[in-house]
PDB file of C-alpha atoms in Angstrom:
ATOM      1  CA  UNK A 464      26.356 -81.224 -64.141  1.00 82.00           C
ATOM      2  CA  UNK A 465      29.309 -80.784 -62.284  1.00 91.00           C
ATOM      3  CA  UNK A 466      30.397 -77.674 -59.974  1.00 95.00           C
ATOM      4  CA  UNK A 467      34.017 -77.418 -58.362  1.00 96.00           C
ATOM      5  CA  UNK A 468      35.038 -74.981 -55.873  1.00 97.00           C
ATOM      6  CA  UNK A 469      38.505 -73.229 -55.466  1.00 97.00           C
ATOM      7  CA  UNK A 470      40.224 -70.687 -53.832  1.00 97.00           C
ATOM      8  CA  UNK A 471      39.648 -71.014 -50.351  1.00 97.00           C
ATOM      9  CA  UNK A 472      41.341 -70.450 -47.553  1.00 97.00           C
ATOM     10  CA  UNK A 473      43.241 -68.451 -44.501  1.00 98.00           C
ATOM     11  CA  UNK A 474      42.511 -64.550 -44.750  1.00 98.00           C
ATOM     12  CA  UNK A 475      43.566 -61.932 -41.964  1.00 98.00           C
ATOM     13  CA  UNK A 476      40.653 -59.464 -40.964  1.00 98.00           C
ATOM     14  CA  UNK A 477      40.294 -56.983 -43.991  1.00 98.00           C
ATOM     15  CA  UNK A 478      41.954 -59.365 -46.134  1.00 98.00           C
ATOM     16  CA  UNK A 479      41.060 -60.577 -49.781  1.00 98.00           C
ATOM     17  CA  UNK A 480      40.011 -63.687 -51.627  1.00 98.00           C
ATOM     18  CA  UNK A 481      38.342 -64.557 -55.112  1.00 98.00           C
ATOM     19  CA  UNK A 482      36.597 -67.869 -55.197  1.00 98.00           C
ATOM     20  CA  UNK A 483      36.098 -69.593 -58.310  1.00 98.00           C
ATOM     21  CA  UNK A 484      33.390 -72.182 -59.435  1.00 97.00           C
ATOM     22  CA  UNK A 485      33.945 -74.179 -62.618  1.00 95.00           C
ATOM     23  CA  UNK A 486      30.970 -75.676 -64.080  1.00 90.00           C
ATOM     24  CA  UNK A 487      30.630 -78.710 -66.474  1.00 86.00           C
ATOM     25  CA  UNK A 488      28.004 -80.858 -67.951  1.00 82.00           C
ATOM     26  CA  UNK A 489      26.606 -77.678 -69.368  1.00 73.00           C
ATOM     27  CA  UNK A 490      26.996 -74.458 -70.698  1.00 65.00           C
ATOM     28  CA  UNK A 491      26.439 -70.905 -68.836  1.00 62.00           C
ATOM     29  CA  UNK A 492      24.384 -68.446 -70.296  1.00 59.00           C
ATOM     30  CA  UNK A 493      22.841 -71.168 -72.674  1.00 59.00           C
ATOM     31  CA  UNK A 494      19.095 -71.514 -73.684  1.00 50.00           C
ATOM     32  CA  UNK A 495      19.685 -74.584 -71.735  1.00 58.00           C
ATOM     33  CA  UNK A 496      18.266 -73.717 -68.659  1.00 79.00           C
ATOM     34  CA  UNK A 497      20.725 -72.904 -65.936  1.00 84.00           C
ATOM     35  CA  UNK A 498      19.813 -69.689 -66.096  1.00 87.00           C
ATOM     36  CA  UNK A 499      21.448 -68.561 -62.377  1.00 91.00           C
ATOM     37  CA  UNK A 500      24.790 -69.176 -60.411  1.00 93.00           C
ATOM     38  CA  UNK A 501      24.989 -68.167 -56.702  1.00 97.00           C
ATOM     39  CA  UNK A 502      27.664 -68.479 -53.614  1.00 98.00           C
ATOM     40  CA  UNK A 503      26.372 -69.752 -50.414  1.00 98.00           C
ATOM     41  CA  UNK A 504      28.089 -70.264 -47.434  1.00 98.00           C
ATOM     42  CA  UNK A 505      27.474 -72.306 -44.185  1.00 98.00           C
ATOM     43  CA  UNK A 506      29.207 -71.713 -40.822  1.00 97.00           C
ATOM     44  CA  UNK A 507      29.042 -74.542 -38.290  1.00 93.00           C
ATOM     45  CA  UNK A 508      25.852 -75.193 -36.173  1.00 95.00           C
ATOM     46  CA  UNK A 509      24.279 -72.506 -38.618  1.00 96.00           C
ATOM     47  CA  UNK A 510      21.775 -72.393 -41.696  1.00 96.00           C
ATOM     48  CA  UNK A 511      23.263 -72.682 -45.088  1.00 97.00           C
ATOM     49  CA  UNK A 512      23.093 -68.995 -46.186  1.00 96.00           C
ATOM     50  CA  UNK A 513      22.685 -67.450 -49.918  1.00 97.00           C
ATOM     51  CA  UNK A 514      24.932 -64.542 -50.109  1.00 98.00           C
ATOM     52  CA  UNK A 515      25.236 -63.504 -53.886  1.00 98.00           C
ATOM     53  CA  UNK A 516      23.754 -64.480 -57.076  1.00 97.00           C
ATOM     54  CA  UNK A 517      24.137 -63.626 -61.209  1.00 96.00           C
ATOM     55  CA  UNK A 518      21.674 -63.934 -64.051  1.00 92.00           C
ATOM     56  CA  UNK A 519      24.141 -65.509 -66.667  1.00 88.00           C
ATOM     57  CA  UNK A 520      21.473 -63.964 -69.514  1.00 86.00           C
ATOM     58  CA  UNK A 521      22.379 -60.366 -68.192  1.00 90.00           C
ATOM     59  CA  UNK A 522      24.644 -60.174 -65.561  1.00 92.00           C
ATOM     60  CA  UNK A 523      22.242 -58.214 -63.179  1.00 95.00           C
ATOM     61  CA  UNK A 524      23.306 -59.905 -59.794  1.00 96.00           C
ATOM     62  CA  UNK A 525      22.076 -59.439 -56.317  1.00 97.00           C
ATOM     63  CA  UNK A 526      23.760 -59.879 -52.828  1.00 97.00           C
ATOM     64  CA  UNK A 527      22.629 -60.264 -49.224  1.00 97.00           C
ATOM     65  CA  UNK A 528      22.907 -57.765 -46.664  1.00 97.00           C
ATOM     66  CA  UNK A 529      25.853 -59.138 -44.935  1.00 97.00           C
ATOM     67  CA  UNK A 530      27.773 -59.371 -47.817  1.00 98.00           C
ATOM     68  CA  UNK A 531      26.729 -55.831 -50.272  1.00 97.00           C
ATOM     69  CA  UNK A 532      29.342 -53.765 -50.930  1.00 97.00           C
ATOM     70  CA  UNK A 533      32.124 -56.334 -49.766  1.00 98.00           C
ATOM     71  CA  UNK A 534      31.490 -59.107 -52.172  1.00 98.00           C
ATOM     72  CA  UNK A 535      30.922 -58.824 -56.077  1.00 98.00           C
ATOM     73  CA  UNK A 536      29.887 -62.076 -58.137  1.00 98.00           C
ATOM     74  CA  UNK A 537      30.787 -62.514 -61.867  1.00 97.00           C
ATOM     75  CA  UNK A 538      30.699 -64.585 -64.866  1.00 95.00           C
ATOM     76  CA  UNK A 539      33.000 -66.044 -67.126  1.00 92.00           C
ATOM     77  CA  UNK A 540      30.070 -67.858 -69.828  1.00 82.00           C
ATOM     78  CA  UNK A 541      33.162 -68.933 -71.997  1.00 83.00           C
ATOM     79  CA  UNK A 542      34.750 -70.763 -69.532  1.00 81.00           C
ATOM     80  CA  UNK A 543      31.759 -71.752 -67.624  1.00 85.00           C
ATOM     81  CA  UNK A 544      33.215 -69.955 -64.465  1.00 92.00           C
ATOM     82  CA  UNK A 545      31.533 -67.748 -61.872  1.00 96.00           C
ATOM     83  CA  UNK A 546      34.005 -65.656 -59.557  1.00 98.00           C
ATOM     84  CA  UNK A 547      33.935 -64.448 -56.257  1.00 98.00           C
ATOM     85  CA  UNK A 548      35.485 -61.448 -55.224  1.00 98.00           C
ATOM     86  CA  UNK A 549      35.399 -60.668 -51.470  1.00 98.00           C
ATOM     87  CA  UNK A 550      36.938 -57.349 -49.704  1.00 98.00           C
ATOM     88  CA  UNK A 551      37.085 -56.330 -46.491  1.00 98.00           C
ATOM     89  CA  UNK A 552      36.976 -60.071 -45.195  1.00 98.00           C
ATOM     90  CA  UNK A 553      35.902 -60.547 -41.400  1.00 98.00           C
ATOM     91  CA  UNK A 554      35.978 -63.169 -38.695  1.00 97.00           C
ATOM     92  CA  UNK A 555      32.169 -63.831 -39.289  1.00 97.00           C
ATOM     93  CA  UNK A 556      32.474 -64.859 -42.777  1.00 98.00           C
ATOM     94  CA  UNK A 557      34.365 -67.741 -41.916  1.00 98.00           C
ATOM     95  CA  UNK A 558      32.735 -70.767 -43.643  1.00 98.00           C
ATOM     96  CA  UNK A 559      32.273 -73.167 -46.173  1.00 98.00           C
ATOM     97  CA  UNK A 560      31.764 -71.641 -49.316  1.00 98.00           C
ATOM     98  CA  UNK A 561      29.126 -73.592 -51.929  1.00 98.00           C
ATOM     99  CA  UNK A 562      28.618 -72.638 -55.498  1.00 97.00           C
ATOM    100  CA  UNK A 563      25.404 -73.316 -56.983  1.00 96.00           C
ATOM    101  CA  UNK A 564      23.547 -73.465 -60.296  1.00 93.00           C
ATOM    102  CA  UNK A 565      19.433 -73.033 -60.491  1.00 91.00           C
ATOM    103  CA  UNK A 566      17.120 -73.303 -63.553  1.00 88.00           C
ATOM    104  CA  UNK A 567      15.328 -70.343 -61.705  1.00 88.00           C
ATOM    105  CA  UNK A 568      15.763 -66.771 -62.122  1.00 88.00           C
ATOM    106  CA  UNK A 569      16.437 -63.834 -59.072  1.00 83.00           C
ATOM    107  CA  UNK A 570      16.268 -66.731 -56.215  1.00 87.00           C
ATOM    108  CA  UNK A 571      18.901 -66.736 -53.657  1.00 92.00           C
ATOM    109  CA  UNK A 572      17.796 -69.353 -51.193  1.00 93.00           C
ATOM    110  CA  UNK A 573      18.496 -72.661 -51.326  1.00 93.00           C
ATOM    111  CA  UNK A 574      15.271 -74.623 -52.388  1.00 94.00           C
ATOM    112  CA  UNK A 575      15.553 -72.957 -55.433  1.00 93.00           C
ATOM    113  CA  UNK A 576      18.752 -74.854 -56.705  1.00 94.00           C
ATOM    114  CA  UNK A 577      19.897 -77.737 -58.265  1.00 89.00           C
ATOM    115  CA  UNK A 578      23.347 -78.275 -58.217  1.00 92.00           C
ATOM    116  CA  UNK A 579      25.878 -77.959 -55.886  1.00 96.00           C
ATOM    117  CA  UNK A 580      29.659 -77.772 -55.859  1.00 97.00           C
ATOM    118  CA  UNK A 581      31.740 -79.563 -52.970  1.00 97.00           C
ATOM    119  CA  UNK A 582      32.346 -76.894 -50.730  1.00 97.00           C
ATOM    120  CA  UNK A 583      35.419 -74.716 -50.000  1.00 98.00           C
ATOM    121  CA  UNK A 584      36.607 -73.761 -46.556  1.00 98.00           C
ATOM    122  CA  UNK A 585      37.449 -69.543 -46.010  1.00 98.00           C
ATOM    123  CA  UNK A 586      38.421 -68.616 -42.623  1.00 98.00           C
ATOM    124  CA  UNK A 587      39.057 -65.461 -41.468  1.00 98.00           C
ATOM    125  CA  UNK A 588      41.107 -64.800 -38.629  1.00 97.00           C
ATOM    126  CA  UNK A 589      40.953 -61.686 -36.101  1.00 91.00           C
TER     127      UNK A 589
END
């Protein structure tokens, strides 16, 4: 199972960026058993922190107070893709940005996942 990042990078305050995850080694939404995809990000000296996750069976998804109503996660199951969309960017969600698979359902801390993506670096400047 392999997870890549993309679509990082420089934002001004109140700015816009849509990350992208591209999974392979398996398929989303399948009886398989990756059953959830989440973002997490980590700022420096700080806890990795899980921000948004989907249920690739549904679509419900849930998101973490710092992040509702900014951020929206989604799911591409044909091309094994989660997105996400994030509004209203500010300085303190500057961070690397991990994508994350889980054989668990409606978890959204780290313990709880399997695979991990590389990392991509958004930084949001005031």
């Amino acid at each position: 199972v392999q997870l890549v990042e993309s679509g990082g990078g420089l934002v001004q305050t109140g700015g816009s960026l849509r990350l992208s995850c591209a999974g392979s080694g398996f398929t989303l939404g399948d009886d398989y058993k990756i059953v959830t995809m989440a973002w997490f990000r980590q700022a420096p000296g700080k806890e990795r922190e899980g921000i948004s996750r989907i249920n690739l069976g549904d679509g419900s998804s849930a998101h973490s107070d710092s992040v509702k109503g900014r951020f929206t996660i989604a799911s591409d199951n044909t091309k094994n893709t989660v997105f996400l969309q994030m509004t209203s960017l500010k300085p303190e969600d500057t961070a690397v940005y991990y994508c994350a698979a889980s054989t668990y359902l409606g978890r959204l801390t780290k313990g709880w996942y399997d695979y991990w993506g590389q990392g991509t670096q958004v930084t949001v400047s005031s």
